[in-house]
Amino acid sequence: DQQVKQNSPSLSVQEGRISILNCDYTNSMFDYFLWYKKYPAEGPTFLISISSIKDKNEDGRFTVFLNKSAKHLSLHIVPSQPGDSAVYFCAASAKGRDDKIIFGKGTRLHILP
Amino acid sequence: GAGVSQTPSNKVTEKGKYVELRCDPISGHTALYWYRQSLGQGPEFLIYFQGTGAADDSGLPNDRFFAVRPEGSVSTLKIQRTERGDSAVYLCASSLSQGGNTEAFFGQGTRLTVV
């Protein structure tokens, strides 16, 4: 039973445009959400996070939006750059409970020149 | 070192053998996680330590898998009687988290291949 779902296995976006990666979750106890980026042969690297008390968090070109009622979050990257090509994992945890971080299957983002 | 270190980076073993995978977390991080990632999948949770104790081992697939963290720092994931289906990248992560909102930092992983 996938608690964190990334329904798009891959996404292609033109360089300079906005990339939008989506994520849905089923566990209403999740209160902390993270996005990780992964290059081949490397471990995932933390990108940005958001607490459930917020609906938006911005860090440079990266913005995460959280819609708790829809149990949906999205990562916006603007403008997209070639180095953004990677696999992006959405993750969630119930910080007030057991802290374990549950990951989605990932979305492979291709930035086209 | 500055980051999470995992050794070996690659391990090839024969079916039925025993393997140990090591994780050196970031100094001072109390939380340590093990994940397994198969091709085309996201990291799959295996076990989580707070200090020396396993706070949650619900992700261990069966009793062939075991992990320890005897001094609250280095952790070893142990797999007995390896099977071809155990082939995957095993990822370790650590964090300062003790209920606060902090992210986990990952090592580069150990690629295990069972032949």
PDB file of C-alpha atoms in Angstrom:
ATOM      1  CA  ASP A   1       0.000   0.000   0.000  1.00  0.00           C
ATOM      2  CA  GLN A   2       1.731   3.122  -1.268  1.00  0.00           C
ATOM      3  CA  GLN A   3       1.324   5.895   1.281  1.00  0.00           C
ATOM      4  CA  VAL A   4       3.209   8.381  -0.895  1.00  0.00           C
ATOM      5  CA  LYS A   5       2.395   8.348  -4.583  1.00  0.00           C
ATOM      6  CA  GLN A   6       4.135   9.959  -7.511  1.00  0.00           C
ATOM      7  CA  ASN A   7       1.986   9.036 -10.453  1.00  0.00           C
ATOM      8  CA  SER A   8       4.215  10.443 -13.181  1.00  0.00           C
ATOM      9  CA  PRO A   9       7.278   8.253 -13.727  1.00  0.00           C
ATOM     10  CA  SER A  10       8.842  10.874 -15.969  1.00  0.00           C
ATOM     11  CA  LEU A  11       8.465  14.472 -17.076  1.00  0.00           C
ATOM     12  CA  SER A  12      10.154  16.481 -19.842  1.00  0.00           C
ATOM     13  CA  VAL A  13      10.366  20.260 -19.645  1.00  0.00           C
ATOM     14  CA  GLN A  14      12.009  22.847 -21.843  1.00  0.00           C
ATOM     15  CA  GLU A  15      14.945  24.686 -20.318  1.00  0.00           C
ATOM     16  CA  GLY A  16      13.804  27.993 -18.839  1.00  0.00           C
ATOM     17  CA  ARG A  17      10.228  26.826 -18.323  1.00  0.00           C
ATOM     18  CA  ILE A  18       8.539  25.776 -15.099  1.00  0.00           C
ATOM     19  CA  SER A  19       8.771  22.164 -13.937  1.00  0.00           C
ATOM     20  CA  ILE A  20       5.915  20.936 -11.753  1.00  0.00           C
ATOM     21  CA  LEU A  21       6.271  17.631  -9.960  1.00  0.00           C
ATOM     22  CA  ASN A  22       3.266  16.241  -8.153  1.00  0.00           C
ATOM     23  CA  CYS A  23       2.825  13.991  -5.152  1.00  0.00           C
ATOM     24  CA  ASP A  24      -0.188  12.574  -3.325  1.00  0.00           C
ATOM     25  CA  TYR A  25      -0.324  10.928   0.061  1.00  0.00           C
ATOM     26  CA  THR A  26      -2.867   8.815   1.870  1.00  0.00           C
ATOM     27  CA  ASN A  27      -1.799   8.921   5.526  1.00  0.00           C
ATOM     28  CA  SER A  28      -3.479  11.833   7.278  1.00  0.00           C
ATOM     29  CA  MET A  29      -0.950  11.549  10.130  1.00  0.00           C
ATOM     30  CA  PHE A  30       1.861  12.826   7.901  1.00  0.00           C
ATOM     31  CA  ASP A  31       2.866  16.300   9.050  1.00  0.00           C
ATOM     32  CA  TYR A  32       6.216  16.870   7.402  1.00  0.00           C
ATOM     33  CA  PHE A  33       6.999  16.594   3.713  1.00  0.00           C
ATOM     34  CA  LEU A  34      10.285  16.578   1.862  1.00  0.00           C
ATOM     35  CA  TRP A  35      11.610  16.528  -1.679  1.00  0.00           C
ATOM     36  CA  TYR A  36      14.853  14.809  -2.540  1.00  0.00           C
ATOM     37  CA  LYS A  37      16.822  14.861  -5.772  1.00  0.00           C
ATOM     38  CA  LYS A  38      18.876  11.924  -6.961  1.00  0.00           C
ATOM     39  CA  TYR A  39      21.560  11.665  -9.618  1.00  0.00           C
ATOM     40  CA  PRO A  40      22.711   8.249 -10.883  1.00  0.00           C
ATOM     41  CA  ALA A  41      25.125   6.401  -8.579  1.00  0.00           C
ATOM     42  CA  GLU A  42      24.586   8.915  -5.785  1.00  0.00           C
ATOM     43  CA  GLY A  43      22.396   8.924  -2.718  1.00  0.00           C
ATOM     44  CA  PRO A  44      19.342  11.203  -2.618  1.00  0.00           C
ATOM     45  CA  THR A  45      20.084  14.782  -1.601  1.00  0.00           C
ATOM     46  CA  PHE A  46      17.658  16.927   0.328  1.00  0.00           C
ATOM     47  CA  LEU A  47      16.073  19.734  -1.653  1.00  0.00           C
ATOM     48  CA  ILE A  48      13.268  21.395   0.273  1.00  0.00           C
ATOM     49  CA  SER A  49      10.711  20.576   2.942  1.00  0.00           C
ATOM     50  CA  ILE A  50       7.427  21.843   4.295  1.00  0.00           C
ATOM     51  CA  SER A  51       5.625  21.421   7.578  1.00  0.00           C
ATOM     52  CA  SER A  52       1.906  20.773   7.612  1.00  0.00           C
ATOM     53  CA  ILE A  53       1.325  24.098   9.352  1.00  0.00           C
ATOM     54  CA  LYS A  54       2.320  25.856   6.128  1.00  0.00           C
ATOM     55  CA  ASP A  55       0.962  25.726   2.613  1.00  0.00           C
ATOM     56  CA  LYS A  56       3.998  27.069   0.802  1.00  0.00           C
ATOM     57  CA  ASN A  57       7.750  27.106   1.229  1.00  0.00           C
ATOM     58  CA  GLU A  58      10.135  28.767  -1.176  1.00  0.00           C
ATOM     59  CA  ASP A  59      13.897  28.436  -1.563  1.00  0.00           C
ATOM     60  CA  GLY A  60      15.377  30.135  -4.588  1.00  0.00           C
ATOM     61  CA  ARG A  61      14.093  28.464  -7.748  1.00  0.00           C
ATOM     62  CA  PHE A  62      12.276  25.791  -5.743  1.00  0.00           C
ATOM     63  CA  THR A  63       8.830  26.150  -4.203  1.00  0.00           C
ATOM     64  CA  VAL A  64       6.802  23.444  -2.520  1.00  0.00           C
ATOM     65  CA  PHE A  65       3.032  23.795  -2.196  1.00  0.00           C
ATOM     66  CA  LEU A  66       0.957  21.747   0.215  1.00  0.00           C
ATOM     67  CA  ASN A  67      -2.794  21.192  -0.044  1.00  0.00           C
ATOM     68  CA  LYS A  68      -3.735  19.287   3.090  1.00  0.00           C
ATOM     69  CA  SER A  69      -7.396  18.895   2.255  1.00  0.00           C
ATOM     70  CA  ALA A  70      -6.471  17.215  -1.029  1.00  0.00           C
ATOM     71  CA  LYS A  71      -3.485  15.390   0.502  1.00  0.00           C
ATOM     72  CA  HIS A  72      -1.427  16.738  -2.352  1.00  0.00           C
ATOM     73  CA  LEU A  73       1.867  18.519  -2.679  1.00  0.00           C
ATOM     74  CA  SER A  74       3.831  19.805  -5.601  1.00  0.00           C
ATOM     75  CA  LEU A  75       7.338  20.997  -6.309  1.00  0.00           C
ATOM     76  CA  HIS A  76       7.788  23.890  -8.709  1.00  0.00           C
ATOM     77  CA  ILE A  77      11.154  24.619 -10.280  1.00  0.00           C
ATOM     78  CA  VAL A  78      11.446  27.874 -12.164  1.00  0.00           C
ATOM     79  CA  PRO A  79      13.289  28.506 -14.343  1.00  0.00           C
ATOM     80  CA  SER A  80      14.299  24.919 -15.092  1.00  0.00           C
ATOM     81  CA  GLN A  81      17.984  24.370 -15.797  1.00  0.00           C
ATOM     82  CA  PRO A  82      19.887  21.441 -17.380  1.00  0.00           C
ATOM     83  CA  GLY A  83      21.365  20.485 -13.999  1.00  0.00           C
ATOM     84  CA  ASP A  84      17.859  19.909 -12.713  1.00  0.00           C
ATOM     85  CA  SER A  85      17.638  16.703 -14.753  1.00  0.00           C
ATOM     86  CA  ALA A  86      17.449  13.992 -12.092  1.00  0.00           C
ATOM     87  CA  VAL A  87      14.997  11.747 -10.271  1.00  0.00           C
ATOM     88  CA  TYR A  88      12.893  13.593  -7.705  1.00  0.00           C
ATOM     89  CA  PHE A  89      11.464  11.783  -4.709  1.00  0.00           C
ATOM     90  CA  CYS A  90       8.598  13.036  -2.609  1.00  0.00           C
ATOM     91  CA  ALA A  91       8.718  11.877   1.011  1.00  0.00           C
ATOM     92  CA  ALA A  92       6.646  12.263   4.147  1.00  0.00           C
ATOM     93  CA  SER A  93       6.813  11.554   7.830  1.00  0.00           C
ATOM     94  CA  ALA A  94       4.654  11.785  10.930  1.00  0.00           C
ATOM     95  CA  LYS A  95       7.104  13.757  13.050  1.00  0.00           C
ATOM     96  CA  GLY A  96       5.038  13.676  16.153  1.00  0.00           C
ATOM     97  CA  ARG A  97       4.792   9.899  16.025  1.00  0.00           C
ATOM     98  CA  ASP A  98       7.509   7.679  14.653  1.00  0.00           C
ATOM     99  CA  ASP A  99       9.705   9.887  12.486  1.00  0.00           C
ATOM    100  CA  LYS A 100      10.265   7.315   9.760  1.00  0.00           C
ATOM    101  CA  ILE A 101      10.349   8.850   6.314  1.00  0.00           C
ATOM    102  CA  ILE A 102       8.272   7.212   3.597  1.00  0.00           C
ATOM    103  CA  PHE A 103       9.232   7.804  -0.037  1.00  0.00           C
ATOM    104  CA  GLY A 104       7.348   7.803  -3.304  1.00  0.00           C
ATOM    105  CA  LYS A 105       8.655   5.962  -6.362  1.00  0.00           C
ATOM    106  CA  GLY A 106      10.118   9.069  -7.910  1.00  0.00           C
ATOM    107  CA  THR A 107       9.667  11.140 -11.049  1.00  0.00           C
ATOM    108  CA  ARG A 108      12.476  11.386 -13.587  1.00  0.00           C
ATOM    109  CA  LEU A 109      12.752  14.976 -14.798  1.00  0.00           C
ATOM    110  CA  HIS A 110      14.384  15.664 -18.181  1.00  0.00           C
ATOM    111  CA  ILE A 111      15.253  19.249 -18.954  1.00  0.00           C
ATOM    112  CA  LEU A 112      15.349  19.712 -22.720  1.00  0.00           C
ATOM    113  CA  PRO A 113      17.743  22.214 -24.316  1.00  0.00           C
TER     114      PRO A 113
ATOM    115  CA  GLY B   1      33.969  12.829   7.476  1.00  0.00           C
ATOM    116  CA  ALA B   2      31.401  15.475   6.684  1.00  0.00           C
ATOM    117  CA  GLY B   3      28.713  13.228   5.259  1.00  0.00           C
ATOM    118  CA  VAL B   4      27.175   9.792   5.661  1.00  0.00           C
ATOM    119  CA  SER B   5      29.634   7.126   4.586  1.00  0.00           C
ATOM    120  CA  GLN B   6      28.653   3.640   3.446  1.00  0.00           C
ATOM    121  CA  THR B   7      30.995   0.742   2.834  1.00  0.00           C
ATOM    122  CA  PRO B   8      31.494  -1.110   0.640  1.00  0.00           C
ATOM    123  CA  SER B   9      30.181   0.875  -2.303  1.00  0.00           C
ATOM    124  CA  ASN B  10      29.690  -2.356  -4.238  1.00  0.00           C
ATOM    125  CA  LYS B  11      29.311  -5.917  -3.039  1.00  0.00           C
ATOM    126  CA  VAL B  12      28.893  -9.034  -5.149  1.00  0.00           C
ATOM    127  CA  THR B  13      28.088 -12.200  -3.259  1.00  0.00           C
ATOM    128  CA  GLU B  14      26.920 -15.691  -4.014  1.00  0.00           C
ATOM    129  CA  LYS B  15      23.416 -16.839  -3.214  1.00  0.00           C
ATOM    130  CA  GLY B  16      23.262 -18.239   0.299  1.00  0.00           C
ATOM    131  CA  LYS B  17      26.174 -16.234   1.672  1.00  0.00           C
ATOM    132  CA  TYR B  18      26.123 -13.761   4.565  1.00  0.00           C
ATOM    133  CA  VAL B  19      26.844 -10.063   4.035  1.00  0.00           C
ATOM    134  CA  GLU B  20      27.350  -7.030   6.224  1.00  0.00           C
ATOM    135  CA  LEU B  21      26.839  -3.473   5.056  1.00  0.00           C
ATOM    136  CA  ARG B  22      28.246  -0.627   7.097  1.00  0.00           C
ATOM    137  CA  CYS B  23      26.994   2.922   7.644  1.00  0.00           C
ATOM    138  CA  ASP B  24      28.895   5.769   9.313  1.00  0.00           C
ATOM    139  CA  PRO B  25      26.391   8.553  10.015  1.00  0.00           C
ATOM    140  CA  ILE B  26      27.110  12.230  10.380  1.00  0.00           C
ATOM    141  CA  SER B  27      28.693  12.855  13.768  1.00  0.00           C
ATOM    142  CA  GLY B  28      26.106  13.793  16.361  1.00  0.00           C
ATOM    143  CA  HIS B  29      23.116  12.539  14.405  1.00  0.00           C
ATOM    144  CA  THR B  30      20.953  10.442  16.679  1.00  0.00           C
ATOM    145  CA  ALA B  31      18.574   9.103  14.054  1.00  0.00           C
ATOM    146  CA  LEU B  32      19.747   6.546  11.493  1.00  0.00           C
ATOM    147  CA  TYR B  33      17.713   4.966   8.716  1.00  0.00           C
ATOM    148  CA  TRP B  34      18.247   2.055   6.355  1.00  0.00           C
ATOM    149  CA  TYR B  35      16.447   1.940   3.029  1.00  0.00           C
ATOM    150  CA  ARG B  36      16.557  -0.413   0.054  1.00  0.00           C
ATOM    151  CA  GLN B  37      16.106   0.841  -3.478  1.00  0.00           C
ATOM    152  CA  SER B  38      15.367  -1.477  -6.377  1.00  0.00           C
ATOM    153  CA  LEU B  39      15.494  -0.413 -10.007  1.00  0.00           C
ATOM    154  CA  GLY B  40      12.711   2.008 -10.878  1.00  0.00           C
ATOM    155  CA  GLN B  41      11.473   2.250  -7.304  1.00  0.00           C
ATOM    156  CA  GLY B  42      11.765   4.782  -4.549  1.00  0.00           C
ATOM    157  CA  PRO B  43      13.735   4.067  -1.373  1.00  0.00           C
ATOM    158  CA  GLU B  44      11.876   1.428   0.637  1.00  0.00           C
ATOM    159  CA  PHE B  45      12.042   1.844   4.400  1.00  0.00           C
ATOM    160  CA  LEU B  46      13.725  -1.001   6.289  1.00  0.00           C
ATOM    161  CA  ILE B  47      14.602   0.121   9.815  1.00  0.00           C
ATOM    162  CA  TYR B  48      15.071   3.265  11.879  1.00  0.00           C
ATOM    163  CA  PHE B  49      17.284   3.775  14.936  1.00  0.00           C
ATOM    164  CA  GLN B  50      17.071   6.458  17.588  1.00  0.00           C
ATOM    165  CA  GLY B  51      20.391   6.160  19.391  1.00  0.00           C
ATOM    166  CA  THR B  52      21.218   2.512  19.958  1.00  0.00           C
ATOM    167  CA  GLY B  53      17.706   1.158  19.774  1.00  0.00           C
ATOM    168  CA  ALA B  54      15.625   0.215  16.763  1.00  0.00           C
ATOM    169  CA  ALA B  55      12.614   2.517  17.023  1.00  0.00           C
ATOM    170  CA  ASP B  56      10.912   0.900  14.043  1.00  0.00           C
ATOM    171  CA  ASP B  57      11.983  -2.251  12.221  1.00  0.00           C
ATOM    172  CA  SER B  58       8.688  -2.845  10.464  1.00  0.00           C
ATOM    173  CA  GLY B  59      10.282  -2.577   7.024  1.00  0.00           C
ATOM    174  CA  LEU B  60      12.674  -5.499   7.392  1.00  0.00           C
ATOM    175  CA  PRO B  61      11.347  -8.006   4.850  1.00  0.00           C
ATOM    176  CA  ASN B  62      12.025 -11.171   6.857  1.00  0.00           C
ATOM    177  CA  ASP B  63      14.199 -12.618   9.604  1.00  0.00           C
ATOM    178  CA  ARG B  64      17.200 -12.926   7.302  1.00  0.00           C
ATOM    179  CA  PHE B  65      17.658  -9.180   7.724  1.00  0.00           C
ATOM    180  CA  PHE B  66      19.000  -7.669  10.923  1.00  0.00           C
ATOM    181  CA  ALA B  67      20.606  -4.355  11.832  1.00  0.00           C
ATOM    182  CA  VAL B  68      22.541  -3.121  14.840  1.00  0.00           C
ATOM    183  CA  ARG B  69      23.846   0.162  16.132  1.00  0.00           C
ATOM    184  CA  PRO B  70      25.580  -0.844  19.376  1.00  0.00           C
ATOM    185  CA  GLU B  71      27.128   2.515  20.315  1.00  0.00           C
ATOM    186  CA  GLY B  72      24.589   4.822  18.762  1.00  0.00           C
ATOM    187  CA  SER B  73      26.842   5.778  15.871  1.00  0.00           C
ATOM    188  CA  VAL B  74      27.967   3.239  13.245  1.00  0.00           C
ATOM    189  CA  SER B  75      25.310   0.802  12.066  1.00  0.00           C
ATOM    190  CA  THR B  76      25.627  -2.542  10.335  1.00  0.00           C
ATOM    191  CA  LEU B  77      22.919  -4.122   8.208  1.00  0.00           C
ATOM    192  CA  LYS B  78      23.304  -7.890   8.150  1.00  0.00           C
ATOM    193  CA  ILE B  79      21.735 -10.207   5.617  1.00  0.00           C
ATOM    194  CA  GLN B  80      21.870 -13.959   6.082  1.00  0.00           C
ATOM    195  CA  ARG B  81      21.412 -16.616   3.388  1.00  0.00           C
ATOM    196  CA  THR B  82      21.263 -13.997   0.656  1.00  0.00           C
ATOM    197  CA  GLU B  83      18.851 -14.473  -2.224  1.00  0.00           C
ATOM    198  CA  ARG B  84      18.940 -13.029  -5.740  1.00  0.00           C
ATOM    199  CA  GLY B  85      15.932 -10.905  -4.829  1.00  0.00           C
ATOM    200  CA  ASP B  86      18.030  -9.114  -2.212  1.00  0.00           C
ATOM    201  CA  SER B  87      19.987  -7.432  -5.013  1.00  0.00           C
ATOM    202  CA  ALA B  88      19.424  -3.683  -4.688  1.00  0.00           C
ATOM    203  CA  VAL B  89      21.067  -0.472  -3.560  1.00  0.00           C
ATOM    204  CA  TYR B  90      21.026  -0.219   0.215  1.00  0.00           C
ATOM    205  CA  LEU B  91      20.887   3.367   1.408  1.00  0.00           C
ATOM    206  CA  CYS B  92      21.663   4.711   4.842  1.00  0.00           C
ATOM    207  CA  ALA B  93      20.614   8.133   6.099  1.00  0.00           C
ATOM    208  CA  SER B  94      21.029  10.047   9.332  1.00  0.00           C
ATOM    209  CA  SER B  95      19.393  13.064  10.889  1.00  0.00           C
ATOM    210  CA  LEU B  96      19.364  15.180  14.013  1.00  0.00           C
ATOM    211  CA  SER B  97      15.677  14.479  14.286  1.00  0.00           C
ATOM    212  CA  GLN B  98      14.231  13.800  17.671  1.00  0.00           C
ATOM    213  CA  GLY B  99      10.722  14.774  16.726  1.00  0.00           C
ATOM    214  CA  GLY B 100      11.706  18.097  15.163  1.00  0.00           C
ATOM    215  CA  ASN B 101      11.462  18.983  11.505  1.00  0.00           C
ATOM    216  CA  THR B 102      14.897  18.154  10.159  1.00  0.00           C
ATOM    217  CA  GLU B 103      15.851  16.388   6.989  1.00  0.00           C
ATOM    218  CA  ALA B 104      17.731  13.116   6.631  1.00  0.00           C
ATOM    219  CA  PHE B 105      21.080  13.057   4.826  1.00  0.00           C
ATOM    220  CA  PHE B 106      21.882  10.045   2.689  1.00  0.00           C
ATOM    221  CA  GLY B 107      25.055   8.161   1.929  1.00  0.00           C
ATOM    222  CA  GLN B 108      25.928   7.110  -1.597  1.00  0.00           C
ATOM    223  CA  GLY B 109      24.586   3.615  -1.001  1.00  0.00           C
ATOM    224  CA  THR B 110      25.925   0.080  -1.241  1.00  0.00           C
ATOM    225  CA  ARG B 111      25.025  -1.757  -4.430  1.00  0.00           C
ATOM    226  CA  LEU B 112      24.492  -5.401  -3.482  1.00  0.00           C
ATOM    227  CA  THR B 113      24.420  -8.000  -6.225  1.00  0.00           C
ATOM    228  CA  VAL B 114      23.583 -11.592  -5.356  1.00  0.00           C
ATOM    229  CA  VAL B 115      24.595 -14.037  -8.079  1.00  0.00           C
TER     230      VAL B 115
END
